[in-house]
């Protein structure tokens, strides 16, 4: 049976606090098996005995979370194998890391526009998309003038209508390791 990794957006941000015990219980209510979570930022591992496809599973989980929590929770699903490919790709090799640099993976619900030339940088210069796959954008974030790194979505262009959730690259590797322990 496939082990899924649900990467949730907008969980445990100001005004939207959800204890992981509650989140795991909400996943279990859907008949999902082996439900586990990793850290407080909305990473849930599970199997689906019903064998639903990715789109249906994401829709069902998102609807259930919205109803139970009272706010929308975009759900981006990856298999353990897909997450491993993200970590193994490591397009950040050779990127100098300083205290002002953050290496991030933006998980995407749809591919970036084909016309988006990479690398692409935000107007402020704090977000630089250096590479992308069909489901991920690899971002070098820079803290400029003490201001946190902005959202990557504006860099993707006005025609891009998908959703994202972002994880630090080192956190993505830890999520993968935790998912494999199941």
Short mmCIF file of N, CA and C in Angstrom, two decimals:
data_model
loop_
_atom_site.label_atom_id
_atom_site.label_comp_id
_atom_site.label_asym_id
_atom_site.label_seq_id
_atom_site.Cartn_x
_atom_site.Cartn_y
_atom_site.Cartn_z
N UNK A 1 0.85 -1.18 0.00
CA UNK A 1 0.00 0.00 0.00
C UNK A 1 0.89 1.24 0.00
N UNK A 2 0.50 2.24 -0.73
CA UNK A 2 1.26 3.48 -0.86
C UNK A 2 1.24 4.26 0.44
N UNK A 3 2.40 4.74 0.86
CA UNK A 3 2.46 5.68 1.97
C UNK A 3 2.47 7.07 1.37
N UNK A 4 1.49 7.86 1.80
CA UNK A 4 1.36 9.24 1.34
C UNK A 4 1.92 10.19 2.38
N UNK A 5 2.46 11.30 1.90
CA UNK A 5 2.88 12.40 2.75
C UNK A 5 1.98 13.58 2.40
N UNK A 6 1.17 14.01 3.36
CA UNK A 6 0.33 15.18 3.16
C UNK A 6 1.08 16.39 3.69
N UNK A 7 1.32 17.34 2.82
CA UNK A 7 1.98 18.60 3.18
C UNK A 7 0.88 19.65 3.21
N UNK A 8 0.50 20.07 4.39
CA UNK A 8 -0.63 20.96 4.55
C UNK A 8 -0.17 22.41 4.59
N UNK A 9 -0.98 23.27 4.02
CA UNK A 9 -0.68 24.70 4.04
C UNK A 9 -1.59 25.37 5.06
N UNK A 10 -1.05 26.36 5.74
CA UNK A 10 -1.83 27.21 6.65
C UNK A 10 -2.27 26.49 7.91
N UNK A 11 -1.48 25.52 8.35
CA UNK A 11 -1.75 24.86 9.62
C UNK A 11 -0.69 25.32 10.60
N UNK A 12 -1.12 25.74 11.75
CA UNK A 12 -0.23 26.24 12.82
C UNK A 12 0.52 27.49 12.40
N UNK A 13 -0.27 28.40 11.85
CA UNK A 13 0.18 29.76 11.61
C UNK A 13 -0.68 30.64 12.53
N UNK A 14 -0.32 31.87 12.75
CA UNK A 14 -1.12 32.70 13.66
C UNK A 14 -2.62 32.66 13.35
N UNK A 15 -3.40 32.38 14.37
CA UNK A 15 -4.85 32.32 14.24
C UNK A 15 -5.39 30.98 13.79
N UNK A 16 -4.52 30.04 13.48
CA UNK A 16 -4.95 28.72 12.99
C UNK A 16 -4.13 27.62 13.66
N UNK A 17 -4.32 27.47 14.93
CA UNK A 17 -3.55 26.48 15.69
C UNK A 17 -4.30 25.15 15.73
N UNK A 18 -3.62 24.08 15.34
CA UNK A 18 -4.20 22.74 15.35
C UNK A 18 -3.20 21.80 16.00
N UNK A 19 -3.59 21.17 17.07
CA UNK A 19 -2.71 20.20 17.72
C UNK A 19 -2.57 18.98 16.81
N UNK A 20 -1.40 18.41 16.79
CA UNK A 20 -1.14 17.27 15.91
C UNK A 20 -2.03 16.06 16.27
N UNK A 21 -2.35 15.89 17.54
CA UNK A 21 -3.25 14.80 17.93
C UNK A 21 -4.60 14.96 17.23
N UNK A 22 -5.09 16.18 17.20
CA UNK A 22 -6.37 16.45 16.53
C UNK A 22 -6.25 16.22 15.04
N UNK A 23 -5.17 16.68 14.46
CA UNK A 23 -4.97 16.50 13.02
C UNK A 23 -4.92 15.02 12.66
N UNK A 24 -4.18 14.25 13.45
CA UNK A 24 -4.12 12.79 13.19
C UNK A 24 -5.51 12.16 13.31
N UNK A 25 -6.27 12.59 14.31
CA UNK A 25 -7.63 12.05 14.50
C UNK A 25 -8.52 12.39 13.30
N UNK A 26 -8.38 13.60 12.76
CA UNK A 26 -9.18 13.99 11.59
C UNK A 26 -8.85 13.13 10.38
N UNK A 27 -7.58 12.80 10.19
CA UNK A 27 -7.19 11.90 9.10
C UNK A 27 -7.74 10.50 9.33
N UNK A 28 -7.67 10.03 10.56
CA UNK A 28 -8.18 8.70 10.89
C UNK A 28 -9.69 8.61 10.67
N UNK A 29 -10.41 9.69 10.90
CA UNK A 29 -11.87 9.71 10.68
C UNK A 29 -12.23 9.39 9.24
N UNK A 30 -11.31 9.61 8.34
CA UNK A 30 -11.54 9.34 6.91
C UNK A 30 -11.23 7.89 6.54
N UNK A 31 -10.90 7.07 7.53
CA UNK A 31 -10.57 5.68 7.26
C UNK A 31 -9.14 5.47 6.79
N UNK A 32 -8.30 6.48 6.95
CA UNK A 32 -6.90 6.36 6.56
C UNK A 32 -6.15 5.58 7.62
N UNK A 33 -5.15 4.84 7.20
CA UNK A 33 -4.43 3.93 8.10
C UNK A 33 -3.02 4.44 8.38
N UNK A 34 -2.46 3.98 9.50
CA UNK A 34 -1.07 4.29 9.83
C UNK A 34 -0.81 5.78 9.93
N UNK A 35 -1.75 6.55 10.41
CA UNK A 35 -1.63 8.01 10.44
C UNK A 35 -0.60 8.43 11.48
N UNK A 36 0.38 9.20 11.01
CA UNK A 36 1.41 9.77 11.88
C UNK A 36 1.66 11.20 11.43
N UNK A 37 2.23 12.00 12.30
CA UNK A 37 2.56 13.37 11.92
C UNK A 37 4.02 13.65 12.28
N UNK A 38 4.53 14.70 11.66
CA UNK A 38 5.90 15.11 11.92
C UNK A 38 5.93 16.62 12.11
N UNK A 39 6.46 17.06 13.20
CA UNK A 39 6.52 18.44 13.67
C UNK A 39 5.18 19.15 13.53
N UNK A 40 5.11 20.36 13.97
CA UNK A 40 3.84 21.08 14.08
C UNK A 40 3.40 21.81 12.82
N UNK A 41 4.12 21.65 11.73
CA UNK A 41 3.80 22.46 10.55
C UNK A 41 2.89 21.77 9.54
N UNK A 42 2.24 20.68 9.94
CA UNK A 42 1.27 20.07 9.04
C UNK A 42 1.85 19.09 8.05
N UNK A 43 2.57 18.10 8.56
CA UNK A 43 3.11 17.02 7.73
C UNK A 43 2.53 15.72 8.28
N UNK A 44 1.74 15.02 7.46
CA UNK A 44 1.04 13.83 7.94
C UNK A 44 1.34 12.67 6.99
N UNK A 45 1.66 11.51 7.57
CA UNK A 45 1.93 10.29 6.80
C UNK A 45 0.76 9.35 7.01
N UNK A 46 0.38 8.63 5.95
CA UNK A 46 -0.75 7.71 6.06
C UNK A 46 -0.81 6.80 4.83
N UNK A 47 -1.66 5.79 4.93
CA UNK A 47 -2.00 4.95 3.79
C UNK A 47 -3.52 5.03 3.61
N UNK A 48 -3.96 4.80 2.39
CA UNK A 48 -5.39 4.84 2.08
C UNK A 48 -5.85 3.45 1.64
N UNK A 49 -6.46 2.69 2.56
CA UNK A 49 -6.94 1.35 2.19
C UNK A 49 -7.93 1.36 1.02
N UNK A 50 -8.63 2.48 0.81
CA UNK A 50 -9.59 2.57 -0.29
C UNK A 50 -8.90 2.75 -1.64
N UNK A 51 -7.61 3.08 -1.64
CA UNK A 51 -6.85 3.19 -2.89
C UNK A 51 -7.26 4.33 -3.79
N UNK A 52 -7.75 5.42 -3.22
CA UNK A 52 -8.15 6.57 -4.04
C UNK A 52 -6.93 7.19 -4.72
N UNK A 53 -7.18 7.85 -5.85
CA UNK A 53 -6.08 8.52 -6.55
C UNK A 53 -5.75 9.83 -5.84
N UNK A 54 -4.63 10.42 -6.20
CA UNK A 54 -4.11 11.63 -5.56
C UNK A 54 -5.15 12.76 -5.52
N UNK A 55 -5.77 13.04 -6.65
CA UNK A 55 -6.70 14.17 -6.71
C UNK A 55 -7.90 13.95 -5.80
N UNK A 56 -8.47 12.78 -5.85
CA UNK A 56 -9.64 12.48 -5.01
C UNK A 56 -9.26 12.51 -3.53
N UNK A 57 -8.14 11.93 -3.20
CA UNK A 57 -7.67 11.89 -1.81
C UNK A 57 -7.43 13.31 -1.28
N UNK A 58 -6.78 14.14 -2.06
CA UNK A 58 -6.53 15.53 -1.64
C UNK A 58 -7.84 16.28 -1.46
N UNK A 59 -8.79 16.07 -2.37
CA UNK A 59 -10.09 16.74 -2.28
C UNK A 59 -10.84 16.32 -1.03
N UNK A 60 -10.87 15.01 -0.75
CA UNK A 60 -11.59 14.48 0.41
C UNK A 60 -10.97 15.00 1.71
N UNK A 61 -9.64 14.95 1.80
CA UNK A 61 -8.95 15.40 3.02
C UNK A 61 -9.17 16.89 3.22
N UNK A 62 -9.00 17.68 2.16
CA UNK A 62 -9.16 19.13 2.27
C UNK A 62 -10.57 19.50 2.70
N UNK A 63 -11.58 18.87 2.12
CA UNK A 63 -12.98 19.15 2.48
C UNK A 63 -13.24 18.80 3.94
N UNK A 64 -12.72 17.66 4.38
CA UNK A 64 -12.93 17.22 5.77
C UNK A 64 -12.25 18.19 6.74
N UNK A 65 -11.04 18.61 6.43
CA UNK A 65 -10.34 19.54 7.30
C UNK A 65 -11.04 20.90 7.35
N UNK A 66 -11.52 21.35 6.21
CA UNK A 66 -12.24 22.63 6.19
C UNK A 66 -13.49 22.57 7.06
N UNK A 67 -14.22 21.50 6.92
CA UNK A 67 -15.45 21.35 7.71
C UNK A 67 -15.12 21.26 9.21
N UNK A 68 -14.13 20.50 9.56
CA UNK A 68 -13.80 20.27 10.98
C UNK A 68 -13.11 21.47 11.62
N UNK A 69 -12.27 22.16 10.87
CA UNK A 69 -11.46 23.24 11.44
C UNK A 69 -12.04 24.64 11.20
N UNK A 70 -12.90 24.75 10.19
CA UNK A 70 -13.53 26.05 9.94
C UNK A 70 -12.71 26.98 9.07
N UNK A 71 -11.66 26.48 8.45
CA UNK A 71 -10.88 27.29 7.52
C UNK A 71 -10.29 26.36 6.45
N UNK A 72 -10.00 26.92 5.26
CA UNK A 72 -9.46 26.07 4.19
C UNK A 72 -8.05 25.60 4.50
N UNK A 73 -7.79 24.35 4.17
CA UNK A 73 -6.46 23.77 4.34
C UNK A 73 -6.07 23.09 3.03
N UNK A 74 -5.32 23.78 2.18
CA UNK A 74 -4.84 23.11 0.97
C UNK A 74 -3.98 21.90 1.33
N UNK A 75 -4.19 20.81 0.61
CA UNK A 75 -3.51 19.54 0.86
C UNK A 75 -2.70 19.18 -0.37
N UNK A 76 -1.39 19.09 -0.22
CA UNK A 76 -0.52 18.67 -1.31
C UNK A 76 0.04 17.30 -0.95
N UNK A 77 -0.19 16.33 -1.80
CA UNK A 77 0.21 14.95 -1.52
C UNK A 77 1.40 14.53 -2.35
N UNK A 78 2.31 13.82 -1.70
CA UNK A 78 3.44 13.19 -2.38
C UNK A 78 3.59 11.79 -1.81
N UNK A 79 4.07 10.87 -2.64
CA UNK A 79 4.44 9.56 -2.13
C UNK A 79 5.82 9.68 -1.51
N UNK A 80 6.20 8.68 -0.74
CA UNK A 80 7.54 8.67 -0.16
C UNK A 80 8.58 8.68 -1.29
N UNK A 81 8.32 7.94 -2.35
CA UNK A 81 9.24 7.88 -3.48
C UNK A 81 9.39 9.24 -4.15
N UNK A 82 8.29 9.95 -4.31
CA UNK A 82 8.35 11.28 -4.91
C UNK A 82 9.12 12.25 -4.02
N UNK A 83 8.90 12.17 -2.72
CA UNK A 83 9.64 13.03 -1.80
C UNK A 83 11.13 12.69 -1.83
N UNK A 84 11.46 11.40 -1.94
CA UNK A 84 12.86 10.99 -2.04
C UNK A 84 13.51 11.59 -3.29
N UNK A 85 12.78 11.61 -4.40
CA UNK A 85 13.32 12.19 -5.64
C UNK A 85 13.61 13.69 -5.46
N UNK A 86 12.77 14.38 -4.71
CA UNK A 86 12.99 15.81 -4.44
C UNK A 86 14.29 16.00 -3.68
N UNK A 87 14.48 15.20 -2.63
CA UNK A 87 15.67 15.33 -1.79
C UNK A 87 16.92 14.92 -2.57
N UNK A 88 16.82 13.84 -3.34
CA UNK A 88 17.97 13.36 -4.10
C UNK A 88 18.37 14.32 -5.22
N UNK A 89 17.42 15.06 -5.77
CA UNK A 89 17.72 16.01 -6.85
C UNK A 89 18.66 17.12 -6.35
N UNK A 90 18.45 17.58 -5.14
CA UNK A 90 19.26 18.61 -4.49
C UNK A 90 19.85 19.65 -5.45
N UNK A 91 19.00 20.48 -6.04
CA UNK A 91 19.53 21.51 -6.93
C UNK A 91 20.27 22.62 -6.19
N UNK A 92 20.34 22.53 -4.87
CA UNK A 92 21.02 23.55 -4.08
C UNK A 92 22.52 23.29 -3.94
N UNK A 93 23.00 22.17 -4.46
CA UNK A 93 24.44 21.91 -4.39
C UNK A 93 25.19 23.10 -4.96
N UNK A 94 26.15 23.57 -4.23
CA UNK A 94 26.95 24.68 -4.69
C UNK A 94 26.40 26.05 -4.34
N UNK A 95 25.20 26.11 -3.75
CA UNK A 95 24.65 27.40 -3.34
C UNK A 95 25.26 27.75 -1.98
N UNK A 96 25.99 28.86 -1.90
CA UNK A 96 26.58 29.24 -0.62
C UNK A 96 25.49 29.61 0.39
N UNK A 97 25.55 29.00 1.56
CA UNK A 97 24.56 29.25 2.60
C UNK A 97 25.18 30.15 3.67
N UNK A 98 24.49 31.24 3.94
CA UNK A 98 24.90 32.16 4.99
C UNK A 98 23.72 32.30 5.95
N UNK A 99 23.89 33.11 6.98
CA UNK A 99 22.79 33.27 7.94
C UNK A 99 21.58 33.98 7.31
N UNK A 100 21.75 34.60 6.15
CA UNK A 100 20.65 35.29 5.48
C UNK A 100 20.05 34.50 4.31
N UNK A 101 20.50 33.28 4.11
CA UNK A 101 20.04 32.46 2.98
C UNK A 101 19.22 31.29 3.50
N UNK A 102 18.07 31.07 2.87
CA UNK A 102 17.21 29.94 3.19
C UNK A 102 16.99 29.12 1.92
N UNK A 103 17.20 27.81 2.01
CA UNK A 103 16.96 26.91 0.90
C UNK A 103 15.59 26.27 1.10
N UNK A 104 14.70 26.47 0.15
CA UNK A 104 13.30 26.06 0.33
C UNK A 104 12.79 25.26 -0.86
N UNK A 105 11.81 24.41 -0.57
CA UNK A 105 11.08 23.70 -1.61
C UNK A 105 9.64 24.17 -1.54
N UNK A 106 9.12 24.69 -2.64
CA UNK A 106 7.71 25.04 -2.74
C UNK A 106 7.03 23.87 -3.44
N UNK A 107 6.15 23.18 -2.72
CA UNK A 107 5.39 22.08 -3.31
C UNK A 107 4.20 22.70 -4.04
N UNK A 108 3.97 22.29 -5.27
CA UNK A 108 3.01 22.91 -6.17
C UNK A 108 1.84 21.98 -6.47
N UNK A 109 0.65 22.56 -6.64
CA UNK A 109 -0.50 21.78 -7.08
C UNK A 109 -0.54 21.64 -8.60
N UNK A 110 0.19 22.51 -9.29
CA UNK A 110 0.27 22.41 -10.75
C UNK A 110 1.64 22.94 -11.19
N UNK A 111 2.11 22.50 -12.34
CA UNK A 111 3.42 22.95 -12.80
C UNK A 111 3.48 24.45 -13.01
N UNK A 112 4.68 24.98 -12.91
CA UNK A 112 4.90 26.39 -13.22
C UNK A 112 4.67 26.62 -14.71
N UNK A 113 4.35 27.84 -15.11
CA UNK A 113 4.16 28.12 -16.54
C UNK A 113 5.42 27.78 -17.34
N UNK A 114 5.23 27.18 -18.48
CA UNK A 114 6.37 26.80 -19.33
C UNK A 114 7.17 28.02 -19.76
N UNK A 115 6.53 29.18 -19.83
CA UNK A 115 7.21 30.40 -20.26
C UNK A 115 8.07 31.03 -19.17
N UNK A 116 7.97 30.54 -17.94
CA UNK A 116 8.76 31.11 -16.85
C UNK A 116 10.22 30.71 -17.01
N UNK A 117 11.06 31.68 -17.30
CA UNK A 117 12.49 31.42 -17.49
C UNK A 117 13.17 31.35 -16.12
N UNK A 118 13.90 30.27 -15.91
CA UNK A 118 14.62 30.09 -14.65
C UNK A 118 16.11 30.32 -14.85
N UNK A 119 16.78 30.91 -13.90
CA UNK A 119 16.27 31.34 -12.61
C UNK A 119 15.38 32.57 -12.76
N UNK A 120 14.39 32.66 -11.85
CA UNK A 120 13.48 33.80 -11.81
C UNK A 120 13.54 34.41 -10.42
N UNK A 121 13.60 35.72 -10.37
CA UNK A 121 13.79 36.40 -9.08
C UNK A 121 12.67 37.40 -8.84
N UNK A 122 12.30 37.53 -7.58
CA UNK A 122 11.29 38.53 -7.20
C UNK A 122 11.85 39.93 -7.38
N UNK A 123 10.96 40.90 -7.48
CA UNK A 123 11.38 42.29 -7.67
C UNK A 123 12.27 42.75 -6.52
N UNK A 124 11.99 42.29 -5.32
CA UNK A 124 12.77 42.68 -4.14
C UNK A 124 14.10 41.92 -4.06
N UNK A 125 14.20 40.81 -4.80
CA UNK A 125 15.42 40.01 -4.80
C UNK A 125 15.51 39.02 -3.67
N UNK A 126 14.43 38.85 -2.91
CA UNK A 126 14.47 37.94 -1.76
C UNK A 126 14.09 36.51 -2.11
N UNK A 127 13.45 36.30 -3.25
CA UNK A 127 13.04 34.97 -3.68
C UNK A 127 13.60 34.71 -5.06
N UNK A 128 14.37 33.62 -5.18
CA UNK A 128 14.91 33.24 -6.48
C UNK A 128 14.59 31.77 -6.73
N UNK A 129 13.80 31.52 -7.75
CA UNK A 129 13.47 30.15 -8.15
C UNK A 129 14.60 29.70 -9.06
N UNK A 130 15.38 28.71 -8.59
CA UNK A 130 16.55 28.29 -9.36
C UNK A 130 16.30 27.06 -10.22
N UNK A 131 15.26 26.28 -9.87
CA UNK A 131 14.94 25.06 -10.63
C UNK A 131 13.51 24.66 -10.30
N UNK A 132 12.94 23.80 -11.15
CA UNK A 132 11.58 23.34 -10.89
C UNK A 132 11.38 21.98 -11.54
N UNK A 133 10.47 21.23 -10.95
CA UNK A 133 9.97 19.99 -11.53
C UNK A 133 8.48 20.23 -11.79
N UNK A 134 7.77 19.21 -12.20
CA UNK A 134 6.32 19.36 -12.39
C UNK A 134 5.61 19.72 -11.09
N UNK A 135 6.15 19.27 -9.96
CA UNK A 135 5.45 19.46 -8.69
C UNK A 135 6.16 20.29 -7.64
N UNK A 136 7.37 20.78 -7.96
CA UNK A 136 8.13 21.53 -6.97
C UNK A 136 8.89 22.67 -7.62
N UNK A 137 9.08 23.72 -6.84
CA UNK A 137 9.97 24.82 -7.23
C UNK A 137 11.03 24.91 -6.14
N UNK A 138 12.28 25.01 -6.55
CA UNK A 138 13.40 25.08 -5.61
C UNK A 138 13.81 26.54 -5.49
N UNK A 139 13.79 27.03 -4.27
CA UNK A 139 13.91 28.46 -4.03
C UNK A 139 15.08 28.78 -3.10
N UNK A 140 15.86 29.77 -3.50
CA UNK A 140 16.85 30.35 -2.61
C UNK A 140 16.22 31.64 -2.10
N UNK A 141 15.97 31.67 -0.79
CA UNK A 141 15.39 32.85 -0.17
C UNK A 141 16.47 33.64 0.53
N UNK A 142 16.37 34.95 0.42
CA UNK A 142 17.37 35.82 1.04
C UNK A 142 16.67 36.80 1.97
N UNK A 143 17.14 36.88 3.20
CA UNK A 143 16.65 37.87 4.14
C UNK A 143 17.35 39.17 3.81
N UNK A 144 16.59 40.18 3.45
CA UNK A 144 17.15 41.46 3.03
C UNK A 144 16.71 42.54 4.01
N UNK A 145 17.66 43.22 4.58
CA UNK A 145 17.36 44.29 5.53
C UNK A 145 16.58 43.81 6.73
N UNK A 146 16.79 42.57 7.13
CA UNK A 146 16.10 42.01 8.28
C UNK A 146 14.68 41.58 8.01
N UNK A 147 14.20 41.79 6.79
CA UNK A 147 12.83 41.40 6.43
C UNK A 147 12.80 39.95 6.00
N UNK A 148 11.81 39.20 6.47
CA UNK A 148 11.74 37.78 6.10
C UNK A 148 11.54 37.59 4.60
N UNK A 149 11.87 36.40 4.16
CA UNK A 149 11.70 36.03 2.75
C UNK A 149 10.22 36.04 2.42
N UNK A 150 9.88 36.61 1.27
CA UNK A 150 8.48 36.69 0.84
C UNK A 150 7.97 35.39 0.26
N UNK A 151 6.71 35.40 -0.09
CA UNK A 151 6.06 34.23 -0.71
C UNK A 151 6.57 34.07 -2.14
N UNK A 152 6.68 32.83 -2.60
CA UNK A 152 7.19 32.62 -3.95
C UNK A 152 6.16 32.84 -5.05
N UNK A 153 4.87 32.78 -4.73
CA UNK A 153 3.83 32.80 -5.74
C UNK A 153 3.94 33.96 -6.74
N UNK A 154 4.25 35.20 -6.31
CA UNK A 154 4.36 36.29 -7.30
C UNK A 154 5.44 36.05 -8.35
N UNK A 155 6.47 35.33 -8.01
CA UNK A 155 7.54 35.04 -8.97
C UNK A 155 7.04 34.11 -10.08
N UNK A 156 6.03 33.30 -9.77
CA UNK A 156 5.53 32.32 -10.73
C UNK A 156 4.74 32.98 -11.87
N UNK A 157 4.32 34.20 -11.69
CA UNK A 157 3.58 34.92 -12.73
C UNK A 157 2.09 34.95 -12.45
N UNK A 158 1.43 35.94 -13.04
CA UNK A 158 -0.01 36.15 -12.79
C UNK A 158 -0.88 35.05 -13.37
N UNK A 159 -0.39 34.34 -14.37
CA UNK A 159 -1.19 33.28 -14.99
C UNK A 159 -1.20 31.98 -14.19
N UNK A 160 -0.27 31.86 -13.24
CA UNK A 160 -0.20 30.64 -12.45
C UNK A 160 -1.27 30.69 -11.38
N UNK A 161 -2.14 29.68 -11.34
CA UNK A 161 -3.29 29.70 -10.43
C UNK A 161 -3.24 28.59 -9.39
N UNK A 162 -2.12 27.92 -9.28
CA UNK A 162 -2.02 26.80 -8.34
C UNK A 162 -1.85 27.26 -6.90
N UNK A 163 -1.65 26.29 -6.04
CA UNK A 163 -1.40 26.53 -4.62
C UNK A 163 -0.04 25.96 -4.27
N UNK A 164 0.56 26.51 -3.22
CA UNK A 164 1.86 26.03 -2.76
C UNK A 164 1.83 25.84 -1.26
N UNK A 165 2.76 25.05 -0.80
CA UNK A 165 3.17 25.05 0.59
C UNK A 165 4.68 24.90 0.57
N UNK A 166 5.35 25.61 1.45
CA UNK A 166 6.81 25.68 1.40
C UNK A 166 7.41 25.02 2.63
N UNK A 167 8.48 24.27 2.41
CA UNK A 167 9.26 23.68 3.50
C UNK A 167 10.73 24.00 3.24
N UNK A 168 11.48 24.20 4.32
CA UNK A 168 12.93 24.32 4.16
C UNK A 168 13.43 23.00 3.58
N UNK A 169 14.50 23.07 2.80
CA UNK A 169 15.04 21.85 2.18
C UNK A 169 15.50 20.86 3.24
N UNK A 170 16.18 21.34 4.29
CA UNK A 170 16.64 20.42 5.33
C UNK A 170 15.45 19.80 6.07
N UNK A 171 14.35 20.52 6.20
CA UNK A 171 13.14 19.96 6.82
C UNK A 171 12.52 18.91 5.91
N UNK A 172 12.55 19.16 4.60
CA UNK A 172 12.03 18.19 3.64
C UNK A 172 12.77 16.86 3.78
N UNK A 173 14.08 16.92 3.95
CA UNK A 173 14.88 15.68 4.15
C UNK A 173 14.47 14.99 5.45
N UNK A 174 14.20 15.77 6.48
CA UNK A 174 13.78 15.18 7.77
C UNK A 174 12.37 14.58 7.65
N UNK A 175 11.49 15.21 6.90
CA UNK A 175 10.15 14.67 6.68
C UNK A 175 10.27 13.33 5.97
N UNK A 176 11.13 13.25 4.96
CA UNK A 176 11.35 12.00 4.23
C UNK A 176 11.84 10.92 5.19
N UNK A 177 12.83 11.23 6.00
CA UNK A 177 13.37 10.24 6.93
C UNK A 177 12.29 9.75 7.90
N UNK A 178 11.46 10.65 8.39
CA UNK A 178 10.39 10.27 9.31
C UNK A 178 9.35 9.42 8.60
N UNK A 179 9.02 9.75 7.34
CA UNK A 179 8.04 8.96 6.59
C UNK A 179 8.54 7.55 6.34
N UNK A 180 9.84 7.40 6.12
CA UNK A 180 10.41 6.07 5.86
C UNK A 180 10.43 5.19 7.10
N UNK A 181 10.37 5.79 8.28
CA UNK A 181 10.40 5.01 9.51
C UNK A 181 9.12 4.24 9.77
N UNK A 182 8.05 4.60 9.05
CA UNK A 182 6.73 4.03 9.30
C UNK A 182 6.71 2.57 9.38
#
